[in-house]
Amino acid sequence: MRHASFALALATTGLALATAAPALAAPAAHSAATTATAATNATTATTVSAMASWRTLRHEALPPQKGYFSTHTWNRPSGARVMQVKARCWGNDSNLKVNLWFLRKWGAEEKIAKSGTWRCNGKYGIVRISNAGHSLYWATFSLSKKHTVEYWVQYYK
């Protein structure tokens, strides 16, 4: 009988220690898990904020014009390597020609980086360069009839 009560006491004490051990270790484990979760959330927040996306540098609607006309110049943001001009016009009776120009360094000369032509049907067309390295850009438009032109200057970063 004496052995039975001793075994019962040992089993009870062992059970108490077994249930207490995870509870004692839980604050340390919880602290480590919280720190790991916080670090993961911080990394995710940084990744989301630094995710590359299209950003609009300029959006403008030019009044109805005919012929050849130009935008004001703009500077390429630092680190942006892809630039594009989205443009559209309405009327369906003429074509819109868009030229994306850049100025070479030290004012050597100006050059057309990309050109595109599409119908004036309200849908926008895109003229995009993917290895933009110069700092000064502008766009020119050519229309055979008088139309409003809406354009967006965008960069990918």
mmCIF file of C-alpha atoms in Angstrom:
data_model
loop_
_atom_site.group_PDB
_atom_site.id
_atom_site.type_symbol
_atom_site.label_atom_id
_atom_site.label_comp_id
_atom_site.label_asym_id
_atom_site.label_seq_id
_atom_site.Cartn_x
_atom_site.Cartn_y
_atom_site.Cartn_z
ATOM 1 C CA MET A 1 0.000 0.000 0.000
ATOM 2 C CA ARG A 2 2.853 2.232 0.833
ATOM 3 C CA HIS A 3 4.288 1.815 -2.654
ATOM 4 C CA ALA A 4 0.935 2.607 -4.228
ATOM 5 C CA SER A 5 0.568 5.953 -2.429
ATOM 6 C CA PHE A 6 4.197 6.808 -3.200
ATOM 7 C CA ALA A 7 3.595 6.042 -6.902
ATOM 8 C CA LEU A 8 0.408 8.116 -6.824
ATOM 9 C CA ALA A 9 2.255 11.046 -5.222
ATOM 10 C CA LEU A 10 5.028 10.794 -7.810
ATOM 11 C CA ALA A 11 2.535 10.606 -10.648
ATOM 12 C CA THR A 12 0.661 13.647 -9.301
ATOM 13 C CA THR A 13 3.868 15.644 -8.863
ATOM 14 C CA GLY A 14 5.090 14.607 -12.318
ATOM 15 C CA LEU A 15 1.738 15.608 -13.793
ATOM 16 C CA ALA A 16 1.919 18.983 -12.053
ATOM 17 C CA LEU A 17 5.433 19.565 -13.362
ATOM 18 C CA ALA A 18 4.451 18.416 -16.848
ATOM 19 C CA THR A 19 1.560 20.879 -16.952
ATOM 20 C CA ALA A 20 3.604 23.680 -15.403
ATOM 21 C CA ALA A 21 6.594 23.312 -17.744
ATOM 22 C CA PRO A 22 4.828 24.535 -20.900
ATOM 23 C CA ALA A 23 3.235 27.364 -18.931
ATOM 24 C CA LEU A 24 6.646 28.469 -17.668
ATOM 25 C CA ALA A 25 8.163 28.186 -21.153
ATOM 26 C CA ALA A 26 5.169 29.900 -22.823
ATOM 27 C CA PRO A 27 6.173 33.537 -22.115
ATOM 28 C CA ALA A 28 9.576 32.981 -23.718
ATOM 29 C CA ALA A 29 8.045 31.160 -26.694
ATOM 30 C CA HIS A 30 5.284 33.775 -26.979
ATOM 31 C CA SER A 31 7.870 36.564 -26.866
ATOM 32 C CA ALA A 32 9.941 34.922 -29.629
ATOM 33 C CA ALA A 33 6.832 34.298 -31.731
ATOM 34 C CA THR A 34 5.692 37.908 -31.281
ATOM 35 C CA THR A 35 9.096 39.211 -32.291
ATOM 36 C CA ALA A 36 9.156 36.959 -35.371
ATOM 37 C CA THR A 37 5.631 38.054 -36.337
ATOM 38 C CA ALA A 38 6.525 41.731 -35.876
ATOM 39 C CA ALA A 39 9.644 41.295 -38.010
ATOM 40 C CA THR A 40 7.614 39.544 -40.724
ATOM 41 C CA ASN A 41 4.979 42.304 -40.677
ATOM 42 C CA ALA A 42 7.664 44.996 -40.908
ATOM 43 C CA THR A 43 9.272 43.218 -43.858
ATOM 44 C CA THR A 44 5.894 42.828 -45.571
ATOM 45 C CA ALA A 45 5.050 46.495 -45.012
ATOM 46 C CA THR A 46 8.397 47.539 -46.453
ATOM 47 C CA THR A 47 7.922 45.251 -49.447
ATOM 48 C CA VAL A 48 4.425 46.560 -50.129
ATOM 49 C CA SER A 49 5.478 50.201 -49.878
ATOM 50 C CA ALA A 50 8.517 49.595 -52.093
ATOM 51 C CA MET A 51 6.618 47.539 -54.658
ATOM 52 C CA ALA A 52 7.083 48.800 -58.198
ATOM 53 C CA SER A 53 4.052 50.372 -59.859
ATOM 54 C CA TRP A 54 3.074 52.924 -62.507
ATOM 55 C CA ARG A 55 3.022 56.468 -61.165
ATOM 56 C CA THR A 56 1.600 59.472 -62.977
ATOM 57 C CA LEU A 57 3.991 62.367 -63.329
ATOM 58 C CA ARG A 58 1.635 64.571 -65.329
ATOM 59 C CA HIS A 59 -1.984 64.361 -66.519
ATOM 60 C CA GLU A 60 -3.353 67.064 -68.752
ATOM 61 C CA ALA A 61 -6.028 67.693 -71.377
ATOM 62 C CA LEU A 62 -4.935 69.999 -74.185
ATOM 63 C CA PRO A 63 -7.624 72.187 -75.795
ATOM 64 C CA PRO A 64 -8.890 71.336 -79.291
ATOM 65 C CA GLN A 65 -6.046 71.915 -81.729
ATOM 66 C CA LYS A 66 -5.028 70.925 -85.214
ATOM 67 C CA GLY A 67 -1.554 70.302 -86.525
ATOM 68 C CA TYR A 68 1.642 69.808 -84.583
ATOM 69 C CA PHE A 69 1.864 70.802 -80.898
ATOM 70 C CA SER A 70 3.993 69.976 -77.878
ATOM 71 C CA THR A 71 3.872 69.507 -74.103
ATOM 72 C CA HIS A 72 6.070 71.228 -71.570
ATOM 73 C CA THR A 73 9.279 69.415 -70.655
ATOM 74 C CA TRP A 74 9.529 67.190 -67.593
ATOM 75 C CA ASN A 75 12.388 65.624 -65.672
ATOM 76 C CA ARG A 76 12.647 61.876 -65.291
ATOM 77 C CA PRO A 77 12.479 60.955 -61.583
ATOM 78 C CA SER A 78 15.654 59.484 -60.168
ATOM 79 C CA GLY A 79 15.694 55.690 -60.433
ATOM 80 C CA ALA A 80 12.818 55.460 -62.944
ATOM 81 C CA ARG A 81 13.966 53.436 -65.950
ATOM 82 C CA VAL A 82 10.647 52.992 -67.782
ATOM 83 C CA MET A 83 8.763 56.041 -69.075
ATOM 84 C CA GLN A 84 5.563 56.182 -71.086
ATOM 85 C CA VAL A 85 3.076 58.616 -72.552
ATOM 86 C CA LYS A 86 -0.550 57.500 -72.755
ATOM 87 C CA ALA A 87 -2.684 59.696 -74.993
ATOM 88 C CA ARG A 88 -6.144 59.690 -76.508
ATOM 89 C CA CYS A 89 -8.429 61.874 -78.578
ATOM 90 C CA TRP A 90 -12.033 61.716 -79.783
ATOM 91 C CA GLY A 91 -13.673 62.163 -83.153
ATOM 92 C CA ASN A 92 -12.855 58.987 -85.085
ATOM 93 C CA ASP A 93 -12.056 60.989 -88.201
ATOM 94 C CA SER A 94 -8.292 61.389 -87.827
ATOM 95 C CA ASN A 95 -5.183 59.759 -86.407
ATOM 96 C CA LEU A 96 -3.117 60.904 -83.449
ATOM 97 C CA LYS A 97 0.647 60.668 -83.788
ATOM 98 C CA VAL A 98 2.678 60.865 -80.560
ATOM 99 C CA ASN A 99 6.451 61.335 -80.383
ATOM 100 C CA LEU A 100 8.337 60.961 -77.105
ATOM 101 C CA TRP A 101 11.456 63.148 -77.221
ATOM 102 C CA PHE A 102 14.528 63.387 -75.001
ATOM 103 C CA LEU A 103 17.398 65.813 -74.777
ATOM 104 C CA ARG A 104 20.852 64.289 -74.850
ATOM 105 C CA LYS A 105 23.251 65.224 -72.092
ATOM 106 C CA TRP A 106 24.983 68.607 -72.271
ATOM 107 C CA GLY A 107 22.454 69.798 -74.850
ATOM 108 C CA ALA A 108 24.100 67.875 -77.678
ATOM 109 C CA GLU A 109 20.834 67.342 -79.574
ATOM 110 C CA GLU A 110 17.247 66.258 -79.191
ATOM 111 C CA LYS A 111 16.037 62.911 -80.425
ATOM 112 C CA ILE A 112 12.794 60.943 -80.745
ATOM 113 C CA ALA A 113 12.909 58.028 -78.306
ATOM 114 C CA LYS A 114 9.662 56.399 -79.459
ATOM 115 C CA SER A 115 6.758 57.162 -81.757
ATOM 116 C CA GLY A 116 3.258 55.779 -82.213
ATOM 117 C CA THR A 117 0.097 56.436 -84.237
ATOM 118 C CA TRP A 118 -3.511 55.399 -83.495
ATOM 119 C CA ARG A 119 -7.104 56.397 -84.279
ATOM 120 C CA CYS A 120 -8.963 59.164 -82.445
ATOM 121 C CA ASN A 121 -11.652 56.865 -81.019
ATOM 122 C CA GLY A 122 -11.423 57.655 -77.294
ATOM 123 C CA LYS A 123 -9.144 54.706 -76.478
ATOM 124 C CA TYR A 124 -5.663 55.602 -75.375
ATOM 125 C CA GLY A 125 -2.476 54.454 -77.015
ATOM 126 C CA ILE A 126 0.882 54.076 -75.316
ATOM 127 C CA VAL A 127 4.369 55.141 -76.342
ATOM 128 C CA ARG A 128 6.857 53.533 -73.932
ATOM 129 C CA ILE A 129 10.618 53.421 -73.554
ATOM 130 C CA SER A 130 12.085 50.852 -71.230
ATOM 131 C CA ASN A 131 15.640 52.040 -70.691
ATOM 132 C CA ALA A 132 15.123 55.704 -69.909
ATOM 133 C CA GLY A 133 18.430 57.253 -68.974
ATOM 134 C CA HIS A 134 18.213 60.902 -69.952
ATOM 135 C CA SER A 135 16.836 63.515 -67.608
ATOM 136 C CA LEU A 136 14.738 65.827 -69.814
ATOM 137 C CA TYR A 137 11.724 64.592 -71.850
ATOM 138 C CA TRP A 138 8.679 65.998 -73.662
ATOM 139 C CA ALA A 139 5.992 64.773 -76.060
ATOM 140 C CA THR A 140 4.687 66.116 -79.358
ATOM 141 C CA PHE A 141 1.309 65.395 -80.936
ATOM 142 C CA SER A 142 0.186 65.625 -84.531
ATOM 143 C CA LEU A 143 -3.472 65.763 -85.661
ATOM 144 C CA SER A 144 -4.980 66.385 -89.102
ATOM 145 C CA LYS A 145 -8.259 67.716 -87.620
ATOM 146 C CA LYS A 146 -9.107 69.765 -84.538
ATOM 147 C CA HIS A 147 -9.450 67.501 -81.446
ATOM 148 C CA THR A 148 -8.899 67.564 -77.702
ATOM 149 C CA VAL A 149 -5.922 65.471 -76.602
ATOM 150 C CA GLU A 150 -5.687 64.008 -73.119
ATOM 151 C CA TYR A 151 -2.351 62.579 -72.054
ATOM 152 C CA TRP A 152 -0.629 60.999 -69.055
ATOM 153 C CA VAL A 153 3.116 60.988 -68.452
ATOM 154 C CA GLN A 154 3.950 57.964 -66.319
ATOM 155 C CA TYR A 155 6.997 56.186 -64.985
ATOM 156 C CA TYR A 156 7.489 52.732 -63.485
ATOM 157 C CA LYS A 157 9.340 52.551 -60.227
#
